[in-house]
Amino acid sequence: MKQSPFCFFIFLLLFQYSFCQGKLNKAEESLKKSIEQINWDDNSSNSSGSYNSYSENDNPLFLAFGRLLVEVGLYVTYYTLVETPAERERAGSTAFITKHPYFNSKKGNYSYEWGQDTQLLSTTFRNNFIVENSKLYGNHLTAELRFFKRMSLEADYLQLWERNTFFGDNSLAVFTILAKYHRIRTERFNAYWGIGASYIAGEVKELGFTYGLGAEYFFAKPMSIEANFNQSSFNYNTSTKFNALLNYHINQFKLSGGYESFSIGDVNFSTFSIGMGIFL
């Protein structure tokens, strides 16, 4: 009977750990479990594996049909990702980058004509403070360089912090580099797709492939709405980022606010976002 207080104390510690463990810790652990699973699968396959060989079908008609499917696929993919013949005849095909939205008109990021509101290069910086609750918050910094009318390179840094009463403070950082192709370029609306890489720091230290999609609509001066999504693959697990923001443009500056969500491993984060950007 003398051991009852001690057993109760141990039970209380285990109970607190299971329910008070921070979300950032859980996110890191879910990613690390995936890495451990990969290492286990690799060792198992190397220790006992066999290769089965089979003969290829060398029928000339089959090979010709396969080449035709590949060529058609590439043709359709090019039109989808880059440009169709009909679009080459439109003004958006040669649209120029503006110095900043609503420079002296109702135009957004692109202008159909070269003028005092356009330039060859454009650099944008934006920093947003994000918060989910009183214990979990972060900072989201992005920098983007636009060039060659249709291309841009974006660097994204997401830093999350979490205060935990029982286990101390936790932090997690995600770095992303994305090469973008701006598929749709009109004076009021633009949309892009991109590919790149992400790196999760902290205890995970994993590099993964990333793809992204996004668009911005300049519906009424000086306002615009934008949405961005990207997903990163880290071996057997993924990480996603999404935001939906309302922007208010003041000369070369913009104020933004809205919603940002993240998923890291099996853990989801939903945050309120507010920040400021500048066009250079």
PDB file of C-alpha atoms in Angstrom:
ATOM      1  CA  MET A   1       0.000   0.000   0.000  1.00  0.00           C
ATOM      2  CA  LYS A   2       2.976   2.309   0.559  1.00  0.00           C
ATOM      3  CA  GLN A   3       3.685   2.264  -3.179  1.00  0.00           C
ATOM      4  CA  SER A   4       0.271   3.698  -4.132  1.00  0.00           C
ATOM      5  CA  PRO A   5       1.298   7.405  -4.061  1.00  0.00           C
ATOM      6  CA  PHE A   6       4.379   6.624  -6.158  1.00  0.00           C
ATOM      7  CA  CYS A   7       2.371   4.653  -8.754  1.00  0.00           C
ATOM      8  CA  PHE A   8      -0.191   7.429  -8.917  1.00  0.00           C
ATOM      9  CA  PHE A   9       2.590   9.965  -9.529  1.00  0.00           C
ATOM     10  CA  ILE A  10       4.022   7.899 -12.418  1.00  0.00           C
ATOM     11  CA  PHE A  11       0.557   7.544 -13.932  1.00  0.00           C
ATOM     12  CA  LEU A  12       0.021  11.317 -13.721  1.00  0.00           C
ATOM     13  CA  LEU A  13       3.299  12.002 -15.556  1.00  0.00           C
ATOM     14  CA  LEU A  14       2.410   9.612 -18.377  1.00  0.00           C
ATOM     15  CA  PHE A  15      -1.041  11.139 -18.650  1.00  0.00           C
ATOM     16  CA  GLN A  16       0.374  14.669 -18.926  1.00  0.00           C
ATOM     17  CA  TYR A  17       2.906  13.603 -21.531  1.00  0.00           C
ATOM     18  CA  SER A  18       0.312  12.005 -23.793  1.00  0.00           C
ATOM     19  CA  PHE A  19      -2.052  14.963 -23.703  1.00  0.00           C
ATOM     20  CA  CYS A  20       0.304  17.920 -23.306  1.00  0.00           C
ATOM     21  CA  GLN A  21       2.932  17.066 -25.876  1.00  0.00           C
ATOM     22  CA  GLY A  22       3.284  19.971 -28.298  1.00  0.00           C
ATOM     23  CA  LYS A  23       1.958  19.891 -31.863  1.00  0.00           C
ATOM     24  CA  LEU A  24       5.418  20.691 -33.243  1.00  0.00           C
ATOM     25  CA  ASN A  25       6.886  17.693 -31.420  1.00  0.00           C
ATOM     26  CA  LYS A  26       4.135  15.488 -32.798  1.00  0.00           C
ATOM     27  CA  ALA A  27       4.774  16.804 -36.326  1.00  0.00           C
ATOM     28  CA  GLU A  28       8.502  16.044 -36.094  1.00  0.00           C
ATOM     29  CA  GLU A  29       7.889  12.593 -34.647  1.00  0.00           C
ATOM     30  CA  SER A  30       5.455  11.663 -37.435  1.00  0.00           C
ATOM     31  CA  LEU A  31       8.082  12.560 -40.042  1.00  0.00           C
ATOM     32  CA  LYS A  32      10.855  10.721 -38.185  1.00  0.00           C
ATOM     33  CA  LYS A  33       8.707   7.581 -38.003  1.00  0.00           C
ATOM     34  CA  SER A  34       8.432   7.676 -41.793  1.00  0.00           C
ATOM     35  CA  ILE A  35      12.225   7.892 -42.132  1.00  0.00           C
ATOM     36  CA  GLU A  36      12.696   4.953 -39.749  1.00  0.00           C
ATOM     37  CA  GLN A  37      10.170   2.934 -41.733  1.00  0.00           C
ATOM     38  CA  ILE A  38      12.091   3.630 -44.960  1.00  0.00           C
ATOM     39  CA  ASN A  39      15.363   2.478 -43.405  1.00  0.00           C
ATOM     40  CA  TRP A  40      13.688  -0.721 -42.145  1.00  0.00           C
ATOM     41  CA  ASP A  41      12.162  -1.449 -45.570  1.00  0.00           C
ATOM     42  CA  ASP A  42      15.503  -0.852 -47.309  1.00  0.00           C
ATOM     43  CA  ASN A  43      17.324  -3.240 -44.985  1.00  0.00           C
ATOM     44  CA  SER A  44      14.653  -5.891 -45.432  1.00  0.00           C
ATOM     45  CA  SER A  45      14.719  -5.641 -49.218  1.00  0.00           C
ATOM     46  CA  ASN A  46      18.535  -5.815 -49.317  1.00  0.00           C
ATOM     47  CA  SER A  47      18.740  -8.847 -47.031  1.00  0.00           C
ATOM     48  CA  SER A  48      16.174 -10.947 -48.868  1.00  0.00           C
ATOM     49  CA  GLY A  49      15.279  -9.901 -52.383  1.00  0.00           C
ATOM     50  CA  SER A  50      15.081 -11.453 -55.763  1.00  0.00           C
ATOM     51  CA  TYR A  51      14.819 -10.048 -59.241  1.00  0.00           C
ATOM     52  CA  ASN A  52      12.534 -11.457 -61.857  1.00  0.00           C
ATOM     53  CA  SER A  53      13.474 -11.004 -65.475  1.00  0.00           C
ATOM     54  CA  TYR A  54      10.992 -10.994 -68.268  1.00  0.00           C
ATOM     55  CA  SER A  55      11.161 -10.468 -71.965  1.00  0.00           C
ATOM     56  CA  GLU A  56      10.048  -7.196 -73.537  1.00  0.00           C
ATOM     57  CA  ASN A  57       7.517  -7.046 -76.296  1.00  0.00           C
ATOM     58  CA  ASP A  58       9.546  -6.047 -79.358  1.00  0.00           C
ATOM     59  CA  ASN A  59       6.625  -5.870 -81.761  1.00  0.00           C
ATOM     60  CA  PRO A  60       7.298  -2.911 -84.138  1.00  0.00           C
ATOM     61  CA  LEU A  61       3.617  -1.895 -84.179  1.00  0.00           C
ATOM     62  CA  PHE A  62       3.519  -1.889 -80.410  1.00  0.00           C
ATOM     63  CA  LEU A  63       6.650   0.272 -80.210  1.00  0.00           C
ATOM     64  CA  ALA A  64       5.334   2.719 -82.837  1.00  0.00           C
ATOM     65  CA  PHE A  65       2.030   3.050 -81.001  1.00  0.00           C
ATOM     66  CA  GLY A  66       3.925   3.687 -77.769  1.00  0.00           C
ATOM     67  CA  ARG A  67       5.977   6.458 -79.383  1.00  0.00           C
ATOM     68  CA  LEU A  68       2.780   8.029 -80.743  1.00  0.00           C
ATOM     69  CA  LEU A  69       1.212   8.072 -77.288  1.00  0.00           C
ATOM     70  CA  VAL A  70       4.322   9.712 -75.841  1.00  0.00           C
ATOM     71  CA  GLU A  71       4.363  12.418 -78.534  1.00  0.00           C
ATOM     72  CA  VAL A  72       0.646  13.154 -78.112  1.00  0.00           C
ATOM     73  CA  GLY A  73       1.127  13.293 -74.347  1.00  0.00           C
ATOM     74  CA  LEU A  74       3.991  15.760 -74.661  1.00  0.00           C
ATOM     75  CA  TYR A  75       1.995  17.881 -77.135  1.00  0.00           C
ATOM     76  CA  VAL A  76      -1.029  18.087 -74.839  1.00  0.00           C
ATOM     77  CA  THR A  77       1.168  18.680 -71.781  1.00  0.00           C
ATOM     78  CA  TYR A  78       2.930  21.591 -73.479  1.00  0.00           C
ATOM     79  CA  TYR A  79      -0.378  23.278 -74.307  1.00  0.00           C
ATOM     80  CA  THR A  80      -1.617  22.765 -70.761  1.00  0.00           C
ATOM     81  CA  LEU A  81       1.480  23.942 -68.938  1.00  0.00           C
ATOM     82  CA  VAL A  82       2.921  26.551 -71.308  1.00  0.00           C
ATOM     83  CA  GLU A  83       0.678  28.015 -74.017  1.00  0.00           C
ATOM     84  CA  THR A  84      -1.788  27.096 -76.755  1.00  0.00           C
ATOM     85  CA  PRO A  85      -1.607  28.418 -80.344  1.00  0.00           C
ATOM     86  CA  ALA A  86      -4.721  30.527 -79.729  1.00  0.00           C
ATOM     87  CA  GLU A  87      -3.126  32.167 -76.698  1.00  0.00           C
ATOM     88  CA  ARG A  88      -0.093  33.227 -78.747  1.00  0.00           C
ATOM     89  CA  GLU A  89      -2.378  35.584 -80.674  1.00  0.00           C
ATOM     90  CA  ARG A  90      -3.603  37.333 -77.522  1.00  0.00           C
ATOM     91  CA  ALA A  91      -2.077  40.294 -75.729  1.00  0.00           C
ATOM     92  CA  GLY A  92      -1.376  38.256 -72.591  1.00  0.00           C
ATOM     93  CA  SER A  93       1.243  36.231 -74.466  1.00  0.00           C
ATOM     94  CA  THR A  94       3.632  39.195 -74.467  1.00  0.00           C
ATOM     95  CA  ALA A  95       2.414  40.953 -71.308  1.00  0.00           C
ATOM     96  CA  PHE A  96       5.028  42.958 -69.380  1.00  0.00           C
ATOM     97  CA  ILE A  97       5.753  42.962 -65.647  1.00  0.00           C
ATOM     98  CA  THR A  98       4.434  46.037 -63.838  1.00  0.00           C
ATOM     99  CA  LYS A  99       6.451  47.962 -61.257  1.00  0.00           C
ATOM    100  CA  HIS A 100       3.697  47.295 -58.747  1.00  0.00           C
ATOM    101  CA  PRO A 101      -0.077  46.739 -58.919  1.00  0.00           C
ATOM    102  CA  TYR A 102      -2.262  49.810 -59.498  1.00  0.00           C
ATOM    103  CA  PHE A 103       0.765  51.942 -60.413  1.00  0.00           C
ATOM    104  CA  ASN A 104      -1.361  54.474 -62.264  1.00  0.00           C
ATOM    105  CA  SER A 105      -4.276  52.393 -63.475  1.00  0.00           C
ATOM    106  CA  LYS A 106      -6.377  49.349 -62.631  1.00  0.00           C
ATOM    107  CA  LYS A 107      -3.685  46.917 -63.766  1.00  0.00           C
ATOM    108  CA  GLY A 108      -2.309  44.190 -61.517  1.00  0.00           C
ATOM    109  CA  ASN A 109       1.016  42.380 -61.956  1.00  0.00           C
ATOM    110  CA  TYR A 110       0.978  42.576 -65.776  1.00  0.00           C
ATOM    111  CA  SER A 111       0.384  45.159 -68.490  1.00  0.00           C
ATOM    112  CA  TYR A 112      -0.326  44.456 -72.160  1.00  0.00           C
ATOM    113  CA  GLU A 113       1.745  47.473 -73.259  1.00  0.00           C
ATOM    114  CA  TRP A 114       5.213  48.701 -72.381  1.00  0.00           C
ATOM    115  CA  GLY A 115       5.143  52.029 -70.543  1.00  0.00           C
ATOM    116  CA  GLN A 116       6.152  53.951 -67.455  1.00  0.00           C
ATOM    117  CA  ASP A 117       4.401  51.405 -65.246  1.00  0.00           C
ATOM    118  CA  THR A 118       6.408  48.397 -66.535  1.00  0.00           C
ATOM    119  CA  GLN A 119       9.926  47.033 -66.032  1.00  0.00           C
ATOM    120  CA  LEU A 120      12.069  44.010 -66.898  1.00  0.00           C
ATOM    121  CA  LEU A 121      12.533  42.758 -63.336  1.00  0.00           C
ATOM    122  CA  SER A 122      10.405  42.934 -60.207  1.00  0.00           C
ATOM    123  CA  THR A 123      11.276  41.952 -56.637  1.00  0.00           C
ATOM    124  CA  THR A 124       8.699  41.444 -53.906  1.00  0.00           C
ATOM    125  CA  PHE A 125       9.204  40.899 -50.178  1.00  0.00           C
ATOM    126  CA  ARG A 126       6.430  40.000 -47.758  1.00  0.00           C
ATOM    127  CA  ASN A 127       6.440  39.144 -44.073  1.00  0.00           C
ATOM    128  CA  ASN A 128       3.373  37.776 -42.284  1.00  0.00           C
ATOM    129  CA  PHE A 129       2.872  37.065 -38.613  1.00  0.00           C
ATOM    130  CA  ILE A 130       0.743  33.956 -38.079  1.00  0.00           C
ATOM    131  CA  VAL A 131      -0.995  32.714 -34.941  1.00  0.00           C
ATOM    132  CA  GLU A 132      -3.114  29.672 -34.123  1.00  0.00           C
ATOM    133  CA  ASN A 133      -3.556  30.277 -30.397  1.00  0.00           C
ATOM    134  CA  SER A 134      -1.776  31.882 -27.450  1.00  0.00           C
ATOM    135  CA  LYS A 135       0.798  29.063 -27.393  1.00  0.00           C
ATOM    136  CA  LEU A 136       1.457  28.444 -31.112  1.00  0.00           C
ATOM    137  CA  TYR A 137       2.529  31.222 -33.465  1.00  0.00           C
ATOM    138  CA  GLY A 138       5.070  31.910 -36.189  1.00  0.00           C
ATOM    139  CA  ASN A 139       6.518  34.058 -38.926  1.00  0.00           C
ATOM    140  CA  HIS A 140       6.206  33.577 -42.701  1.00  0.00           C
ATOM    141  CA  LEU A 141       8.703  35.406 -44.928  1.00  0.00           C
ATOM    142  CA  THR A 142       8.719  35.246 -48.741  1.00  0.00           C
ATOM    143  CA  ALA A 143      10.885  36.888 -51.400  1.00  0.00           C
ATOM    144  CA  GLU A 144      10.145  36.641 -55.126  1.00  0.00           C
ATOM    145  CA  LEU A 145      12.092  37.776 -58.186  1.00  0.00           C
ATOM    146  CA  ARG A 146      10.163  38.018 -61.493  1.00  0.00           C
ATOM    147  CA  PHE A 147      11.996  38.034 -64.827  1.00  0.00           C
ATOM    148  CA  PHE A 148      11.601  37.132 -68.530  1.00  0.00           C
ATOM    149  CA  LYS A 149       7.911  38.183 -68.317  1.00  0.00           C
ATOM    150  CA  ARG A 150       6.744  34.682 -67.391  1.00  0.00           C
ATOM    151  CA  MET A 151       9.279  33.376 -64.873  1.00  0.00           C
ATOM    152  CA  SER A 152       9.954  33.965 -61.190  1.00  0.00           C
ATOM    153  CA  LEU A 153      11.984  32.478 -58.374  1.00  0.00           C
ATOM    154  CA  GLU A 154      10.531  32.420 -54.856  1.00  0.00           C
ATOM    155  CA  ALA A 155      12.274  31.762 -51.533  1.00  0.00           C
ATOM    156  CA  ASP A 156       9.976  30.956 -48.606  1.00  0.00           C
ATOM    157  CA  TYR A 157      10.870  30.680 -44.911  1.00  0.00           C
ATOM    158  CA  LEU A 158       8.311  29.482 -42.376  1.00  0.00           C
ATOM    159  CA  GLN A 159       9.217  29.516 -38.682  1.00  0.00           C
ATOM    160  CA  LEU A 160       6.848  28.123 -36.032  1.00  0.00           C
ATOM    161  CA  TRP A 161       7.159  28.404 -32.246  1.00  0.00           C
ATOM    162  CA  GLU A 162       5.177  26.682 -29.538  1.00  0.00           C
ATOM    163  CA  ARG A 163       5.192  27.302 -25.786  1.00  0.00           C
ATOM    164  CA  ASN A 164       4.522  24.209 -23.711  1.00  0.00           C
ATOM    165  CA  THR A 165       3.932  24.380 -19.964  1.00  0.00           C
ATOM    166  CA  PHE A 166       5.414  20.983 -19.133  1.00  0.00           C
ATOM    167  CA  PHE A 167       8.003  20.320 -21.848  1.00  0.00           C
ATOM    168  CA  GLY A 168       9.482  23.715 -22.664  1.00  0.00           C
ATOM    169  CA  ASP A 169       9.411  25.700 -25.897  1.00  0.00           C
ATOM    170  CA  ASN A 170       9.551  24.015 -29.311  1.00  0.00           C
ATOM    171  CA  SER A 171      10.337  25.384 -32.774  1.00  0.00           C
ATOM    172  CA  LEU A 172      10.248  24.135 -36.343  1.00  0.00           C
ATOM    173  CA  ALA A 173      11.468  25.767 -39.565  1.00  0.00           C
ATOM    174  CA  VAL A 174      10.637  24.965 -43.206  1.00  0.00           C
ATOM    175  CA  PHE A 175      12.640  26.421 -46.125  1.00  0.00           C
ATOM    176  CA  THR A 176      11.212  26.300 -49.669  1.00  0.00           C
ATOM    177  CA  ILE A 177      12.626  27.307 -53.051  1.00  0.00           C
ATOM    178  CA  LEU A 178      10.155  27.390 -55.946  1.00  0.00           C
ATOM    179  CA  ALA A 179      10.738  28.104 -59.646  1.00  0.00           C
ATOM    180  CA  LYS A 180       7.458  29.473 -61.030  1.00  0.00           C
ATOM    181  CA  TYR A 181       6.002  29.685 -64.511  1.00  0.00           C
ATOM    182  CA  HIS A 182       3.206  32.262 -64.732  1.00  0.00           C
ATOM    183  CA  ARG A 183       0.786  30.434 -66.988  1.00  0.00           C
ATOM    184  CA  ILE A 184      -1.958  33.086 -67.156  1.00  0.00           C
ATOM    185  CA  ARG A 185      -0.970  36.746 -67.443  1.00  0.00           C
ATOM    186  CA  THR A 186      -3.757  39.293 -67.821  1.00  0.00           C
ATOM    187  CA  GLU A 187      -4.009  42.820 -66.450  1.00  0.00           C
ATOM    188  CA  ARG A 188      -6.504  41.758 -63.769  1.00  0.00           C
ATOM    189  CA  PHE A 189      -5.698  38.096 -63.136  1.00  0.00           C
ATOM    190  CA  ASN A 190      -2.590  35.912 -63.129  1.00  0.00           C
ATOM    191  CA  ALA A 191      -1.941  32.277 -62.184  1.00  0.00           C
ATOM    192  CA  TYR A 192       1.182  30.132 -61.913  1.00  0.00           C
ATOM    193  CA  TRP A 193       2.548  26.652 -61.323  1.00  0.00           C
ATOM    194  CA  GLY A 194       5.972  25.837 -59.985  1.00  0.00           C
ATOM    195  CA  ILE A 195       8.392  23.146 -58.866  1.00  0.00           C
ATOM    196  CA  GLY A 196      11.216  23.205 -56.365  1.00  0.00           C
ATOM    197  CA  ALA A 197      12.419  21.802 -53.071  1.00  0.00           C
ATOM    198  CA  SER A 198      11.733  22.125 -49.339  1.00  0.00           C
ATOM    199  CA  TYR A 199      13.896  21.464 -46.317  1.00  0.00           C
ATOM    200  CA  ILE A 200      12.539  20.806 -42.823  1.00  0.00           C
ATOM    201  CA  ALA A 201      15.061  21.754 -40.145  1.00  0.00           C
ATOM    202  CA  GLY A 202      15.096  20.788 -36.467  1.00  0.00           C
ATOM    203  CA  GLU A 203      15.303  17.117 -35.560  1.00  0.00           C
ATOM    204  CA  VAL A 204      13.922  15.993 -38.939  1.00  0.00           C
ATOM    205  CA  LYS A 205      16.504  17.472 -41.352  1.00  0.00           C
ATOM    206  CA  GLU A 206      14.797  16.196 -44.498  1.00  0.00           C
ATOM    207  CA  LEU A 207      14.902  17.514 -48.092  1.00  0.00           C
ATOM    208  CA  GLY A 208      11.908  16.928 -50.346  1.00  0.00           C
ATOM    209  CA  PHE A 209      10.464  17.698 -53.778  1.00  0.00           C
ATOM    210  CA  THR A 210       7.869  20.502 -53.912  1.00  0.00           C
ATOM    211  CA  TYR A 211       5.259  21.653 -56.414  1.00  0.00           C
ATOM    212  CA  GLY A 212       3.051  24.717 -56.134  1.00  0.00           C
ATOM    213  CA  LEU A 213      -0.001  26.438 -57.610  1.00  0.00           C
ATOM    214  CA  GLY A 214      -1.376  29.923 -57.085  1.00  0.00           C
ATOM    215  CA  ALA A 215      -3.368  32.847 -58.458  1.00  0.00           C
ATOM    216  CA  GLU A 216      -4.176  36.496 -57.748  1.00  0.00           C
ATOM    217  CA  TYR A 217      -7.212  38.514 -58.858  1.00  0.00           C
ATOM    218  CA  PHE A 218      -7.241  42.328 -58.849  1.00  0.00           C
ATOM    219  CA  PHE A 219     -10.996  42.819 -58.579  1.00  0.00           C
ATOM    220  CA  ALA A 220     -11.168  46.489 -57.525  1.00  0.00           C
ATOM    221  CA  LYS A 221      -8.552  49.180 -56.940  1.00  0.00           C
ATOM    222  CA  PRO A 222      -6.720  49.045 -54.522  1.00  0.00           C
ATOM    223  CA  MET A 223      -7.732  45.482 -53.516  1.00  0.00           C
ATOM    224  CA  SER A 224      -6.766  41.979 -54.626  1.00  0.00           C
ATOM    225  CA  ILE A 225      -7.266  38.436 -53.407  1.00  0.00           C
ATOM    226  CA  GLU A 226      -4.744  35.645 -53.752  1.00  0.00           C
ATOM    227  CA  ALA A 227      -4.419  31.957 -52.945  1.00  0.00           C
ATOM    228  CA  ASN A 228      -1.286  29.791 -52.912  1.00  0.00           C
ATOM    229  CA  PHE A 229      -0.789  26.087 -52.352  1.00  0.00           C
ATOM    230  CA  ASN A 230       2.271  23.876 -52.337  1.00  0.00           C
ATOM    231  CA  GLN A 231       2.968  20.301 -51.326  1.00  0.00           C
ATOM    232  CA  SER A 232       6.292  18.700 -50.466  1.00  0.00           C
ATOM    233  CA  SER A 233       7.091  14.992 -50.488  1.00  0.00           C
ATOM    234  CA  PHE A 234       9.493  13.693 -47.838  1.00  0.00           C
ATOM    235  CA  ASN A 235       9.985   9.993 -48.577  1.00  0.00           C
ATOM    236  CA  TYR A 236       6.780   8.359 -47.236  1.00  0.00           C
ATOM    237  CA  ASN A 237       5.258  11.534 -45.803  1.00  0.00           C
ATOM    238  CA  THR A 238       4.193  14.987 -47.016  1.00  0.00           C
ATOM    239  CA  SER A 239       3.954  18.597 -45.935  1.00  0.00           C
ATOM    240  CA  THR A 240       1.492  21.150 -47.343  1.00  0.00           C
ATOM    241  CA  LYS A 241       1.051  24.909 -47.142  1.00  0.00           C
ATOM    242  CA  PHE A 242      -2.002  26.944 -48.175  1.00  0.00           C
ATOM    243  CA  ASN A 243      -2.988  30.570 -47.791  1.00  0.00           C
ATOM    244  CA  ALA A 244      -5.941  32.731 -48.840  1.00  0.00           C
ATOM    245  CA  LEU A 245      -5.208  36.435 -48.403  1.00  0.00           C
ATOM    246  CA  LEU A 246      -6.888  39.783 -49.013  1.00  0.00           C
ATOM    247  CA  ASN A 247      -4.400  42.468 -50.103  1.00  0.00           C
ATOM    248  CA  TYR A 248      -4.708  46.258 -49.819  1.00  0.00           C
ATOM    249  CA  HIS A 249      -2.233  48.079 -52.096  1.00  0.00           C
ATOM    250  CA  ILE A 250      -0.755  51.470 -51.172  1.00  0.00           C
ATOM    251  CA  ASN A 251       1.742  52.612 -53.809  1.00  0.00           C
ATOM    252  CA  GLN A 252       4.579  50.032 -53.761  1.00  0.00           C
ATOM    253  CA  PHE A 253       3.392  48.579 -50.440  1.00  0.00           C
ATOM    254  CA  LYS A 254       0.617  46.135 -49.650  1.00  0.00           C
ATOM    255  CA  LEU A 255      -1.096  45.083 -46.449  1.00  0.00           C
ATOM    256  CA  SER A 256      -2.373  41.527 -46.319  1.00  0.00           C
ATOM    257  CA  GLY A 257      -4.521  39.483 -43.987  1.00  0.00           C
ATOM    258  CA  GLY A 258      -6.324  36.183 -44.111  1.00  0.00           C
ATOM    259  CA  TYR A 259      -5.974  32.471 -43.466  1.00  0.00           C
ATOM    260  CA  GLU A 260      -2.962  30.164 -43.619  1.00  0.00           C
ATOM    261  CA  SER A 261      -2.916  26.427 -42.982  1.00  0.00           C
ATOM    262  CA  PHE A 262      -0.078  23.925 -42.793  1.00  0.00           C
ATOM    263  CA  SER A 263       0.218  20.182 -42.427  1.00  0.00           C
ATOM    264  CA  ILE A 264       3.503  18.672 -41.308  1.00  0.00           C
ATOM    265  CA  GLY A 265       3.419  14.908 -41.152  1.00  0.00           C
ATOM    266  CA  ASP A 266       0.135  13.923 -39.524  1.00  0.00           C
ATOM    267  CA  VAL A 267      -0.361  17.252 -37.704  1.00  0.00           C
ATOM    268  CA  ASN A 268      -2.456  20.150 -39.058  1.00  0.00           C
ATOM    269  CA  PHE A 269      -2.148  23.848 -38.216  1.00  0.00           C
ATOM    270  CA  SER A 270      -4.797  26.517 -38.934  1.00  0.00           C
ATOM    271  CA  THR A 271      -3.660  30.101 -38.393  1.00  0.00           C
ATOM    272  CA  PHE A 272      -4.696  33.722 -38.825  1.00  0.00           C
ATOM    273  CA  SER A 273      -2.212  35.715 -40.912  1.00  0.00           C
ATOM    274  CA  ILE A 274      -1.469  39.437 -41.078  1.00  0.00           C
ATOM    275  CA  GLY A 275       1.493  41.166 -42.686  1.00  0.00           C
ATOM    276  CA  MET A 276       3.019  43.658 -45.084  1.00  0.00           C
ATOM    277  CA  GLY A 277       4.810  43.499 -48.441  1.00  0.00           C
ATOM    278  CA  ILE A 278       6.881  45.788 -50.637  1.00  0.00           C
ATOM    279  CA  PHE A 279       7.578  45.869 -54.412  1.00  0.00           C
ATOM    280  CA  LEU A 280      11.057  46.935 -55.542  1.00  0.00           C
TER     281      LEU A 280
END
